[in-house]
mmCIF file with all atom_site columns, C-alpha atoms in Angstrom:
data_model
loop_
_atom_site.group_PDB
_atom_site.id
_atom_site.type_symbol
_atom_site.label_atom_id
_atom_site.label_alt_id
_atom_site.label_comp_id
_atom_site.label_asym_id
_atom_site.label_entity_id
_atom_site.label_seq_id
_atom_site.pdbx_PDB_ins_code
_atom_site.Cartn_x
_atom_site.Cartn_y
_atom_site.Cartn_z
_atom_site.occupancy
_atom_site.B_iso_or_equiv
_atom_site.pdbx_formal_charge
_atom_site.auth_seq_id
_atom_site.auth_comp_id
_atom_site.auth_asym_id
_atom_site.auth_atom_id
_atom_site.pdbx_PDB_model_num
ATOM 1   C CA . GLN A 1 1   ? -0.066  -0.056 0.013   1.00 0.00 ? 1   GLN A CA 1
ATOM 2   C CA . LYS A 1 2   ? 1.349   3.507  -0.799  1.00 0.00 ? 2   LYS A CA 1
ATOM 3   C CA . GLU A 1 3   ? 1.724   6.080  1.923   1.00 0.00 ? 3   GLU A CA 1
ATOM 4   C CA . VAL A 1 4   ? -0.591  8.692  0.079   1.00 0.00 ? 4   VAL A CA 1
ATOM 5   C CA . GLU A 1 5   ? -3.116  7.759  -2.602  1.00 0.00 ? 5   GLU A CA 1
ATOM 6   C CA . GLN A 1 6   ? -4.482  10.356 -5.120  1.00 0.00 ? 6   GLN A CA 1
ATOM 7   C CA . ASP A 1 7   ? -7.040  9.617  -8.001  1.00 0.00 ? 7   ASP A CA 1
ATOM 8   C CA . PRO A 1 8   ? -4.890  10.448 -11.193 1.00 0.00 ? 8   PRO A CA 1
ATOM 9   C CA . GLY A 1 9   ? -8.006  11.799 -12.983 1.00 0.00 ? 9   GLY A CA 1
ATOM 10  C CA . PRO A 1 10  ? -8.173  13.527 -15.372 1.00 0.00 ? 10  PRO A CA 1
ATOM 11  C CA . LEU A 1 11  ? -11.078 15.569 -13.911 1.00 0.00 ? 11  LEU A CA 1
ATOM 12  C CA . SER A 1 12  ? -12.883 17.779 -16.673 1.00 0.00 ? 12  SER A CA 1
ATOM 13  C CA . VAL A 1 13  ? -14.864 20.688 -15.312 1.00 0.00 ? 13  VAL A CA 1
ATOM 14  C CA . PRO A 1 14  ? -16.570 23.527 -16.847 1.00 0.00 ? 14  PRO A CA 1
ATOM 15  C CA . GLU A 1 15  ? -15.281 27.202 -15.920 1.00 0.00 ? 15  GLU A CA 1
ATOM 16  C CA . GLY A 1 16  ? -16.955 28.606 -12.830 1.00 0.00 ? 16  GLY A CA 1
ATOM 17  C CA . ALA A 1 17  ? -17.424 25.074 -11.305 1.00 0.00 ? 17  ALA A CA 1
ATOM 18  C CA . ILE A 1 18  ? -16.277 24.027 -7.655  1.00 0.00 ? 18  ILE A CA 1
ATOM 19  C CA . VAL A 1 19  ? -13.471 21.538 -7.836  1.00 0.00 ? 19  VAL A CA 1
ATOM 20  C CA . SER A 1 20  ? -12.902 18.754 -5.161  1.00 0.00 ? 20  SER A CA 1
ATOM 21  C CA . LEU A 1 21  ? -9.563  17.048 -5.265  1.00 0.00 ? 21  LEU A CA 1
ATOM 22  C CA . ASN A 1 22  ? -8.815  14.269 -2.576  1.00 0.00 ? 22  ASN A CA 1
ATOM 23  C CA . CYS A 1 23  ? -6.173  12.228 -0.848  1.00 0.00 ? 23  CYS A CA 1
ATOM 24  C CA . THR A 1 24  ? -5.996  9.515  1.600   1.00 0.00 ? 24  THR A CA 1
ATOM 25  C CA . TYR A 1 25  ? -3.057  8.317  3.553   1.00 0.00 ? 25  TYR A CA 1
ATOM 26  C CA . SER A 1 26  ? -2.192  5.366  5.699   1.00 0.00 ? 26  SER A CA 1
ATOM 27  C CA . ASN A 1 27  ? 0.382   7.032  8.267   1.00 0.00 ? 27  ASN A CA 1
ATOM 28  C CA . SER A 1 28  ? -1.093  8.525  11.074  1.00 0.00 ? 28  SER A CA 1
ATOM 29  C CA . ALA A 1 29  ? 2.059   9.967  12.054  1.00 0.00 ? 29  ALA A CA 1
ATOM 30  C CA . PHE A 1 30  ? 1.946   12.702 9.293   1.00 0.00 ? 30  PHE A CA 1
ATOM 31  C CA . GLN A 1 31  ? 1.962   16.031 10.823  1.00 0.00 ? 31  GLN A CA 1
ATOM 32  C CA . TYR A 1 32  ? 2.112   18.552 7.919   1.00 0.00 ? 32  TYR A CA 1
ATOM 33  C CA . PHE A 1 33  ? -0.137  18.474 4.878   1.00 0.00 ? 33  PHE A CA 1
ATOM 34  C CA . MET A 1 34  ? 0.339   20.506 1.548   1.00 0.00 ? 34  MET A CA 1
ATOM 35  C CA . TRP A 1 35  ? -1.108  21.138 -1.993  1.00 0.00 ? 35  TRP A CA 1
ATOM 36  C CA . TYR A 1 36  ? 1.026   21.905 -4.756  1.00 0.00 ? 36  TYR A CA 1
ATOM 37  C CA . ARG A 1 37  ? 0.039   22.842 -8.325  1.00 0.00 ? 37  ARG A CA 1
ATOM 38  C CA . GLN A 1 38  ? 2.351   21.787 -11.135 1.00 0.00 ? 38  GLN A CA 1
ATOM 39  C CA . TYR A 1 39  ? 1.820   23.121 -14.670 1.00 0.00 ? 39  TYR A CA 1
ATOM 40  C CA . SER A 1 40  ? 3.097   20.931 -17.559 1.00 0.00 ? 40  SER A CA 1
ATOM 41  C CA . ARG A 1 41  ? 7.012   20.416 -17.613 1.00 0.00 ? 41  ARG A CA 1
ATOM 42  C CA . LYS A 1 42  ? 7.287   22.989 -14.835 1.00 0.00 ? 42  LYS A CA 1
ATOM 43  C CA . GLY A 1 43  ? 8.172   22.454 -10.970 1.00 0.00 ? 43  GLY A CA 1
ATOM 44  C CA . PRO A 1 44  ? 5.388   22.188 -8.332  1.00 0.00 ? 44  PRO A CA 1
ATOM 45  C CA . GLU A 1 45  ? 4.127   25.338 -6.827  1.00 0.00 ? 45  GLU A CA 1
ATOM 46  C CA . LEU A 1 46  ? 2.912   25.368 -3.232  1.00 0.00 ? 46  LEU A CA 1
ATOM 47  C CA . LEU A 1 47  ? -0.582  26.352 -3.020  1.00 0.00 ? 47  LEU A CA 1
ATOM 48  C CA . MET A 1 48  ? -1.614  25.447 0.660   1.00 0.00 ? 48  MET A CA 1
ATOM 49  C CA . TYR A 1 49  ? -0.023  24.355 3.828   1.00 0.00 ? 49  TYR A CA 1
ATOM 50  C CA . THR A 1 50  ? -1.640  23.333 7.059   1.00 0.00 ? 50  THR A CA 1
ATOM 51  C CA . TYR A 1 51  ? -0.740  20.935 10.063  1.00 0.00 ? 51  TYR A CA 1
ATOM 52  C CA . SER A 1 52  ? -3.911  20.798 11.823  1.00 0.00 ? 52  SER A CA 1
ATOM 53  C CA . SER A 1 53  ? -7.438  19.137 11.252  1.00 0.00 ? 53  SER A CA 1
ATOM 54  C CA . GLY A 1 54  ? -9.938  21.579 9.996   1.00 0.00 ? 54  GLY A CA 1
ATOM 55  C CA . ASN A 1 55  ? -10.279 23.893 6.979   1.00 0.00 ? 55  ASN A CA 1
ATOM 56  C CA . LYS A 1 56  ? -7.840  26.633 5.906   1.00 0.00 ? 56  LYS A CA 1
ATOM 57  C CA . GLU A 1 57  ? -9.090  29.085 3.233   1.00 0.00 ? 57  GLU A CA 1
ATOM 58  C CA . ASP A 1 58  ? -6.707  31.315 0.725   1.00 0.00 ? 58  ASP A CA 1
ATOM 59  C CA . GLY A 1 59  ? -8.855  33.094 -1.795  1.00 0.00 ? 59  GLY A CA 1
ATOM 60  C CA . ARG A 1 60  ? -10.426 30.557 -4.093  1.00 0.00 ? 60  ARG A CA 1
ATOM 61  C CA . PHE A 1 61  ? -8.827  27.714 -2.436  1.00 0.00 ? 61  PHE A CA 1
ATOM 62  C CA . THR A 1 62  ? -9.765  25.947 0.663   1.00 0.00 ? 62  THR A CA 1
ATOM 63  C CA . ALA A 1 63  ? -7.757  23.143 2.213   1.00 0.00 ? 63  ALA A CA 1
ATOM 64  C CA . GLN A 1 64  ? -9.491  20.478 4.378   1.00 0.00 ? 64  GLN A CA 1
ATOM 65  C CA . VAL A 1 65  ? -7.820  17.972 6.772   1.00 0.00 ? 65  VAL A CA 1
ATOM 66  C CA . ASP A 1 66  ? -9.310  15.170 8.535   1.00 0.00 ? 66  ASP A CA 1
ATOM 67  C CA . LYS A 1 67  ? -6.917  13.520 10.572  1.00 0.00 ? 67  LYS A CA 1
ATOM 68  C CA . SER A 1 68  ? -9.182  10.791 12.096  1.00 0.00 ? 68  SER A CA 1
ATOM 69  C CA . SER A 1 69  ? -10.297 9.734  8.622   1.00 0.00 ? 69  SER A CA 1
ATOM 70  C CA . LYS A 1 70  ? -6.709  10.129 7.108   1.00 0.00 ? 70  LYS A CA 1
ATOM 71  C CA . TYR A 1 71  ? -8.335  12.238 4.275   1.00 0.00 ? 71  TYR A CA 1
ATOM 72  C CA . ILE A 1 72  ? -7.318  15.793 2.825   1.00 0.00 ? 72  ILE A CA 1
ATOM 73  C CA . SER A 1 73  ? -9.019  17.573 0.253   1.00 0.00 ? 73  SER A CA 1
ATOM 74  C CA . LEU A 1 74  ? -8.496  20.718 -1.854  1.00 0.00 ? 74  LEU A CA 1
ATOM 75  C CA . PHE A 1 75  ? -11.566 22.800 -2.935  1.00 0.00 ? 75  PHE A CA 1
ATOM 76  C CA . ILE A 1 76  ? -11.406 25.211 -5.672  1.00 0.00 ? 76  ILE A CA 1
ATOM 77  C CA . ARG A 1 77  ? -14.136 27.821 -5.958  1.00 0.00 ? 77  ARG A CA 1
ATOM 78  C CA . ASP A 1 78  ? -15.104 29.555 -9.357  1.00 0.00 ? 78  ASP A CA 1
ATOM 79  C CA . SER A 1 79  ? -12.579 27.647 -11.254 1.00 0.00 ? 79  SER A CA 1
ATOM 80  C CA . GLN A 1 80  ? -10.703 29.283 -14.131 1.00 0.00 ? 80  GLN A CA 1
ATOM 81  C CA . PRO A 1 81  ? -9.154  27.748 -17.072 1.00 0.00 ? 81  PRO A CA 1
ATOM 82  C CA . SER A 1 82  ? -5.847  28.670 -15.519 1.00 0.00 ? 82  SER A CA 1
ATOM 83  C CA . ASP A 1 83  ? -6.372  26.352 -12.909 1.00 0.00 ? 83  ASP A CA 1
ATOM 84  C CA . SER A 1 84  ? -5.873  23.584 -15.505 1.00 0.00 ? 84  SER A CA 1
ATOM 85  C CA . ALA A 1 85  ? -2.725  21.727 -14.013 1.00 0.00 ? 85  ALA A CA 1
ATOM 86  C CA . THR A 1 86  ? -1.761  18.637 -11.999 1.00 0.00 ? 86  THR A CA 1
ATOM 87  C CA . TYR A 1 87  ? -2.518  19.083 -8.206  1.00 0.00 ? 87  TYR A CA 1
ATOM 88  C CA . LEU A 1 88  ? -0.300  17.053 -5.879  1.00 0.00 ? 88  LEU A CA 1
ATOM 89  C CA . CYS A 1 89  ? -1.129  16.392 -2.238  1.00 0.00 ? 89  CYS A CA 1
ATOM 90  C CA . ALA A 1 90  ? 2.210   15.962 -0.014  1.00 0.00 ? 90  ALA A CA 1
ATOM 91  C CA . MET A 1 91  ? 2.519   14.988 3.560   1.00 0.00 ? 91  MET A CA 1
ATOM 92  C CA . ALA A 1 92  ? 5.307   15.255 5.941   1.00 0.00 ? 92  ALA A CA 1
ATOM 93  C CA . HIS A 1 93  ? 6.573   13.155 8.895   1.00 0.00 ? 93  HIS A CA 1
ATOM 94  C CA . ASN A 1 94  ? 10.208  12.844 10.477  1.00 0.00 ? 94  ASN A CA 1
ATOM 95  C CA . ASP A 1 95  ? 11.408  15.406 8.090   1.00 0.00 ? 95  ASP A CA 1
ATOM 96  C CA . LYS A 1 96  ? 10.414  13.532 4.914   1.00 0.00 ? 96  LYS A CA 1
ATOM 97  C CA . PHE A 1 97  ? 7.993   14.306 2.488   1.00 0.00 ? 97  PHE A CA 1
ATOM 98  C CA . TYR A 1 98  ? 5.694   11.988 0.661   1.00 0.00 ? 98  TYR A CA 1
ATOM 99  C CA . PHE A 1 99  ? 3.853   12.874 -2.555  1.00 0.00 ? 99  PHE A CA 1
ATOM 100 C CA . GLY A 1 100 ? 0.609   11.489 -4.202  1.00 0.00 ? 100 GLY A CA 1
ATOM 101 C CA . SER A 1 101 ? 0.816   10.883 -7.929  1.00 0.00 ? 101 SER A CA 1
ATOM 102 C CA . GLY A 1 102 ? -1.296  13.958 -8.717  1.00 0.00 ? 102 GLY A CA 1
ATOM 103 C CA . THR A 1 103 ? -4.608  14.742 -10.260 1.00 0.00 ? 103 THR A CA 1
ATOM 104 C CA . LYS A 1 104 ? -4.947  16.232 -13.649 1.00 0.00 ? 104 LYS A CA 1
ATOM 105 C CA . LEU A 1 105 ? -7.360  18.974 -13.861 1.00 0.00 ? 105 LEU A CA 1
ATOM 106 C CA . ASN A 1 106 ? -8.828  20.642 -16.828 1.00 0.00 ? 106 ASN A CA 1
ATOM 107 C CA . VAL A 1 107 ? -11.038 23.677 -16.637 1.00 0.00 ? 107 VAL A CA 1
ATOM 108 C CA . LYS A 1 108 ? -12.883 24.178 -19.875 1.00 0.00 ? 108 LYS A CA 1
ATOM 109 C CA . PRO A 1 109 ? -13.941 27.655 -20.755 1.00 0.00 ? 109 PRO A CA 1
ATOM 110 C CA . ASP B 2 1   ? 14.205  37.615 -4.302  1.00 0.00 ? 1   ASP B CA 1
ATOM 111 C CA . ALA B 2 2   ? 15.133  34.622 -6.442  1.00 0.00 ? 2   ALA B CA 1
ATOM 112 C CA . GLY B 2 3   ? 13.513  31.268 -5.885  1.00 0.00 ? 3   GLY B CA 1
ATOM 113 C CA . VAL B 2 4   ? 14.994  28.124 -6.228  1.00 0.00 ? 4   VAL B CA 1
ATOM 114 C CA . THR B 2 5   ? 17.207  27.610 -9.493  1.00 0.00 ? 5   THR B CA 1
ATOM 115 C CA . GLN B 2 6   ? 18.225  24.647 -11.443 1.00 0.00 ? 6   GLN B CA 1
ATOM 116 C CA . SER B 2 7   ? 20.660  23.815 -14.038 1.00 0.00 ? 7   SER B CA 1
ATOM 117 C CA . PRO B 2 8   ? 20.750  22.644 -16.703 1.00 0.00 ? 8   PRO B CA 1
ATOM 118 C CA . THR B 2 9   ? 17.023  22.899 -17.855 1.00 0.00 ? 9   THR B CA 1
ATOM 119 C CA . HIS B 2 10  ? 17.429  19.860 -20.236 1.00 0.00 ? 10  HIS B CA 1
ATOM 120 C CA . LEU B 2 11  ? 20.158  17.242 -20.698 1.00 0.00 ? 11  LEU B CA 1
ATOM 121 C CA . ILE B 2 12  ? 20.359  14.042 -22.895 1.00 0.00 ? 12  ILE B CA 1
ATOM 122 C CA . LYS B 2 13  ? 22.856  11.541 -21.977 1.00 0.00 ? 13  LYS B CA 1
ATOM 123 C CA . THR B 2 14  ? 23.555  7.874  -23.125 1.00 0.00 ? 14  THR B CA 1
ATOM 124 C CA . ARG B 2 15  ? 23.297  4.793  -21.002 1.00 0.00 ? 15  ARG B CA 1
ATOM 125 C CA . GLY B 2 16  ? 26.290  4.149  -18.760 1.00 0.00 ? 16  GLY B CA 1
ATOM 126 C CA . GLN B 2 17  ? 27.402  8.036  -18.769 1.00 0.00 ? 17  GLN B CA 1
ATOM 127 C CA . GLN B 2 18  ? 27.568  10.088 -15.614 1.00 0.00 ? 18  GLN B CA 1
ATOM 128 C CA . VAL B 2 19  ? 25.551  13.259 -14.903 1.00 0.00 ? 19  VAL B CA 1
ATOM 129 C CA . THR B 2 20  ? 25.455  16.209 -12.311 1.00 0.00 ? 20  THR B CA 1
ATOM 130 C CA . LEU B 2 21  ? 22.532  18.545 -11.722 1.00 0.00 ? 21  LEU B CA 1
ATOM 131 C CA . ARG B 2 22  ? 22.921  21.755 -9.715  1.00 0.00 ? 22  ARG B CA 1
ATOM 132 C CA . CYS B 2 23  ? 20.561  23.481 -7.472  1.00 0.00 ? 23  CYS B CA 1
ATOM 133 C CA . SER B 2 24  ? 20.608  26.833 -5.691  1.00 0.00 ? 24  SER B CA 1
ATOM 134 C CA . PRO B 2 25  ? 18.298  27.251 -2.900  1.00 0.00 ? 25  PRO B CA 1
ATOM 135 C CA . LYS B 2 26  ? 15.828  30.132 -2.156  1.00 0.00 ? 26  LYS B CA 1
ATOM 136 C CA . SER B 2 27  ? 17.360  32.963 -0.173  1.00 0.00 ? 27  SER B CA 1
ATOM 137 C CA . GLY B 2 28  ? 17.450  32.179 3.548   1.00 0.00 ? 28  GLY B CA 1
ATOM 138 C CA . HIS B 2 29  ? 16.812  28.401 3.158   1.00 0.00 ? 29  HIS B CA 1
ATOM 139 C CA . ASP B 2 30  ? 19.610  25.921 4.325   1.00 0.00 ? 30  ASP B CA 1
ATOM 140 C CA . THR B 2 31  ? 18.072  22.472 3.388   1.00 0.00 ? 31  THR B CA 1
ATOM 141 C CA . VAL B 2 32  ? 18.076  21.187 0.133   1.00 0.00 ? 32  VAL B CA 1
ATOM 142 C CA . SER B 2 33  ? 16.062  17.858 -0.807  1.00 0.00 ? 33  SER B CA 1
ATOM 143 C CA . TRP B 2 34  ? 16.074  16.207 -4.245  1.00 0.00 ? 34  TRP B CA 1
ATOM 144 C CA . TYR B 2 35  ? 13.397  14.377 -6.083  1.00 0.00 ? 35  TYR B CA 1
ATOM 145 C CA . GLN B 2 36  ? 12.902  12.208 -9.196  1.00 0.00 ? 36  GLN B CA 1
ATOM 146 C CA . GLN B 2 37  ? 9.663   12.698 -10.893 1.00 0.00 ? 37  GLN B CA 1
ATOM 147 C CA . ALA B 2 38  ? 8.593   10.226 -13.683 1.00 0.00 ? 38  ALA B CA 1
ATOM 148 C CA . LEU B 2 39  ? 6.133   11.224 -16.224 1.00 0.00 ? 39  LEU B CA 1
ATOM 149 C CA . GLY B 2 40  ? 2.609   10.942 -14.732 1.00 0.00 ? 40  GLY B CA 1
ATOM 150 C CA . GLN B 2 41  ? 3.843   10.364 -11.455 1.00 0.00 ? 41  GLN B CA 1
ATOM 151 C CA . GLY B 2 42  ? 4.484   12.401 -8.248  1.00 0.00 ? 42  GLY B CA 1
ATOM 152 C CA . PRO B 2 43  ? 7.752   13.296 -6.988  1.00 0.00 ? 43  PRO B CA 1
ATOM 153 C CA . GLN B 2 44  ? 10.069  10.436 -5.382  1.00 0.00 ? 44  GLN B CA 1
ATOM 154 C CA . PHE B 2 45  ? 12.315  11.618 -2.678  1.00 0.00 ? 45  PHE B CA 1
ATOM 155 C CA . ILE B 2 46  ? 16.094  10.713 -3.221  1.00 0.00 ? 46  ILE B CA 1
ATOM 156 C CA . PHE B 2 47  ? 17.782  12.493 -0.424  1.00 0.00 ? 47  PHE B CA 1
ATOM 157 C CA . GLN B 2 48  ? 18.026  15.676 1.716   1.00 0.00 ? 48  GLN B CA 1
ATOM 158 C CA . TYR B 2 49  ? 21.067  17.672 2.774   1.00 0.00 ? 49  TYR B CA 1
ATOM 159 C CA . TYR B 2 50  ? 21.560  20.065 5.805   1.00 0.00 ? 50  TYR B CA 1
ATOM 160 C CA . GLU B 2 51  ? 24.929  21.289 6.994   1.00 0.00 ? 51  GLU B CA 1
ATOM 161 C CA . GLU B 2 52  ? 26.795  19.867 4.168   1.00 0.00 ? 52  GLU B CA 1
ATOM 162 C CA . GLU B 2 53  ? 25.526  16.353 5.156   1.00 0.00 ? 53  GLU B CA 1
ATOM 163 C CA . GLU B 2 54  ? 23.048  13.793 3.791   1.00 0.00 ? 54  GLU B CA 1
ATOM 164 C CA . ARG B 2 55  ? 20.498  13.730 6.510   1.00 0.00 ? 55  ARG B CA 1
ATOM 165 C CA . GLN B 2 56  ? 17.852  11.438 4.855   1.00 0.00 ? 56  GLN B CA 1
ATOM 166 C CA . ARG B 2 57  ? 17.682  9.206  1.895   1.00 0.00 ? 57  ARG B CA 1
ATOM 167 C CA . GLY B 2 58  ? 14.937  7.601  -0.045  1.00 0.00 ? 58  GLY B CA 1
ATOM 168 C CA . ASN B 2 59  ? 15.067  4.157  -1.670  1.00 0.00 ? 59  ASN B CA 1
ATOM 169 C CA . PHE B 2 60  ? 17.490  4.918  -4.375  1.00 0.00 ? 60  PHE B CA 1
ATOM 170 C CA . PRO B 2 61  ? 20.567  3.166  -5.185  1.00 0.00 ? 61  PRO B CA 1
ATOM 171 C CA . ASP B 2 62  ? 24.154  4.153  -4.509  1.00 0.00 ? 62  ASP B CA 1
ATOM 172 C CA . ARG B 2 63  ? 24.497  5.335  -8.172  1.00 0.00 ? 63  ARG B CA 1
ATOM 173 C CA . PHE B 2 64  ? 22.635  8.504  -6.876  1.00 0.00 ? 64  PHE B CA 1
ATOM 174 C CA . SER B 2 65  ? 25.002  10.637 -4.834  1.00 0.00 ? 65  SER B CA 1
ATOM 175 C CA . GLY B 2 66  ? 24.845  14.274 -3.793  1.00 0.00 ? 66  GLY B CA 1
ATOM 176 C CA . HIS B 2 67  ? 26.771  17.237 -2.049  1.00 0.00 ? 67  HIS B CA 1
ATOM 177 C CA . GLN B 2 68  ? 25.925  20.522 -0.287  1.00 0.00 ? 68  GLN B CA 1
ATOM 178 C CA . PHE B 2 69  ? 28.479  23.255 -0.376  1.00 0.00 ? 69  PHE B CA 1
ATOM 179 C CA . PRO B 2 70  ? 28.879  26.008 2.214   1.00 0.00 ? 70  PRO B CA 1
ATOM 180 C CA . ASN B 2 71  ? 26.502  28.477 0.469   1.00 0.00 ? 71  ASN B CA 1
ATOM 181 C CA . TYR B 2 72  ? 23.994  25.689 0.880   1.00 0.00 ? 72  TYR B CA 1
ATOM 182 C CA . SER B 2 73  ? 23.831  24.886 -2.833  1.00 0.00 ? 73  SER B CA 1
ATOM 183 C CA . SER B 2 74  ? 23.773  21.473 -3.904  1.00 0.00 ? 74  SER B CA 1
ATOM 184 C CA . GLU B 2 75  ? 24.562  18.950 -6.621  1.00 0.00 ? 75  GLU B CA 1
ATOM 185 C CA . LEU B 2 76  ? 22.854  15.607 -7.640  1.00 0.00 ? 76  LEU B CA 1
ATOM 186 C CA . ASN B 2 77  ? 25.210  13.084 -9.349  1.00 0.00 ? 77  ASN B CA 1
ATOM 187 C CA . VAL B 2 78  ? 23.914  10.000 -11.101 1.00 0.00 ? 78  VAL B CA 1
ATOM 188 C CA . ASN B 2 79  ? 26.404  7.393  -12.116 1.00 0.00 ? 79  ASN B CA 1
ATOM 189 C CA . ALA B 2 80  ? 25.945  4.552  -14.717 1.00 0.00 ? 80  ALA B CA 1
ATOM 190 C CA . LEU B 2 81  ? 22.824  5.956  -16.201 1.00 0.00 ? 81  LEU B CA 1
ATOM 191 C CA . LEU B 2 82  ? 20.119  3.552  -16.971 1.00 0.00 ? 82  LEU B CA 1
ATOM 192 C CA . LEU B 2 83  ? 17.044  4.276  -19.412 1.00 0.00 ? 83  LEU B CA 1
ATOM 193 C CA . GLY B 2 84  ? 14.975  4.238  -16.366 1.00 0.00 ? 84  GLY B CA 1
ATOM 194 C CA . ASP B 2 85  ? 16.800  7.284  -14.903 1.00 0.00 ? 85  ASP B CA 1
ATOM 195 C CA . SER B 2 86  ? 14.930  9.550  -17.530 1.00 0.00 ? 86  SER B CA 1
ATOM 196 C CA . ALA B 2 87  ? 12.795  11.740 -15.418 1.00 0.00 ? 87  ALA B CA 1
ATOM 197 C CA . LEU B 2 88  ? 12.222  15.451 -14.061 1.00 0.00 ? 88  LEU B CA 1
ATOM 198 C CA . TYR B 2 89  ? 14.812  15.921 -11.407 1.00 0.00 ? 89  TYR B CA 1
ATOM 199 C CA . LEU B 2 90  ? 13.509  18.534 -8.788  1.00 0.00 ? 90  LEU B CA 1
ATOM 200 C CA . CYS B 2 91  ? 15.275  20.253 -6.209  1.00 0.00 ? 91  CYS B CA 1
ATOM 201 C CA . ALA B 2 92  ? 13.330  21.768 -3.194  1.00 0.00 ? 92  ALA B CA 1
ATOM 202 C CA . SER B 2 93  ? 14.588  23.929 -0.444  1.00 0.00 ? 93  SER B CA 1
ATOM 203 C CA . SER B 2 94  ? 13.257  25.063 2.840   1.00 0.00 ? 94  SER B CA 1
ATOM 204 C CA . GLY B 2 95  ? 14.227  26.893 5.928   1.00 0.00 ? 95  GLY B CA 1
ATOM 205 C CA . GLY B 2 96  ? 14.205  23.731 8.130   1.00 0.00 ? 96  GLY B CA 1
ATOM 206 C CA . ALA B 2 97  ? 13.798  20.017 7.545   1.00 0.00 ? 97  ALA B CA 1
ATOM 207 C CA . ALA B 2 98  ? 10.159  19.888 8.458   1.00 0.00 ? 98  ALA B CA 1
ATOM 208 C CA . ASP B 2 99  ? 9.511   23.269 6.972   1.00 0.00 ? 99  ASP B CA 1
ATOM 209 C CA . THR B 2 100 ? 7.539   23.981 3.690   1.00 0.00 ? 100 THR B CA 1
ATOM 210 C CA . GLN B 2 101 ? 9.420   22.947 0.588   1.00 0.00 ? 101 GLN B CA 1
ATOM 211 C CA . TYR B 2 102 ? 9.685   25.506 -2.346  1.00 0.00 ? 102 TYR B CA 1
ATOM 212 C CA . PHE B 2 103 ? 10.462  23.706 -5.731  1.00 0.00 ? 103 PHE B CA 1
ATOM 213 C CA . GLY B 2 104 ? 12.822  24.693 -8.612  1.00 0.00 ? 104 GLY B CA 1
ATOM 214 C CA . PRO B 2 105 ? 11.775  24.217 -12.195 1.00 0.00 ? 105 PRO B CA 1
ATOM 215 C CA . GLY B 2 106 ? 13.542  21.053 -12.482 1.00 0.00 ? 106 GLY B CA 1
ATOM 216 C CA . THR B 2 107 ? 15.981  19.598 -14.935 1.00 0.00 ? 107 THR B CA 1
ATOM 217 C CA . ARG B 2 108 ? 14.606  17.178 -17.638 1.00 0.00 ? 108 ARG B CA 1
ATOM 218 C CA . LEU B 2 109 ? 17.018  14.447 -17.859 1.00 0.00 ? 109 LEU B CA 1
ATOM 219 C CA . THR B 2 110 ? 16.609  12.009 -20.982 1.00 0.00 ? 110 THR B CA 1
ATOM 220 C CA . VAL B 2 111 ? 18.745  8.911  -21.112 1.00 0.00 ? 111 VAL B CA 1
ATOM 221 C CA . LEU B 2 112 ? 19.169  7.233  -24.697 1.00 0.00 ? 112 LEU B CA 1
#
């Protein structure tokens, strides 16, 4: 079993839709939870970072962590074509980072 | 404030050759981690350097080695290249081991 599981998609939505991206994990020791956005042939860009259960909001993005269920989510409101990218979840424990395989999102104009 | 920089951008090598990739961390960061990202996959942790020492290592063979310099920049060396080493190699820096990591644009290595 992988440490972090993420649906690879692709996920295709119309512009303006609410997008929900999810990851599950198996290691209850994970302390930090992150979401990265990666455009084609570029390095990942940090979007959200949290270390506690609950919600964290930043503009159109909301990160949600449920440690009891070992489940994290990223919600994107009013999605735009420029949001089309691969979204990677990441978790950290003992100074090591573990990444999901990424979900490819396509927002259609 | 310059972010994480990597060089070269692209590299083509043949099997059996050796390659060196370079990374300069974000200003104020002292920890550098290296990742391998195959097409359609998430980044896989190779190793992490702090105070010029390898502090953590992922499941990569000894053909993968690294170095960190006093100015915190780092190199990744891969010996005896295999076709399967073709990937995007990412460098990430942070202000501490558990701090948030910021990635560079990556070096795309193609092994023929």
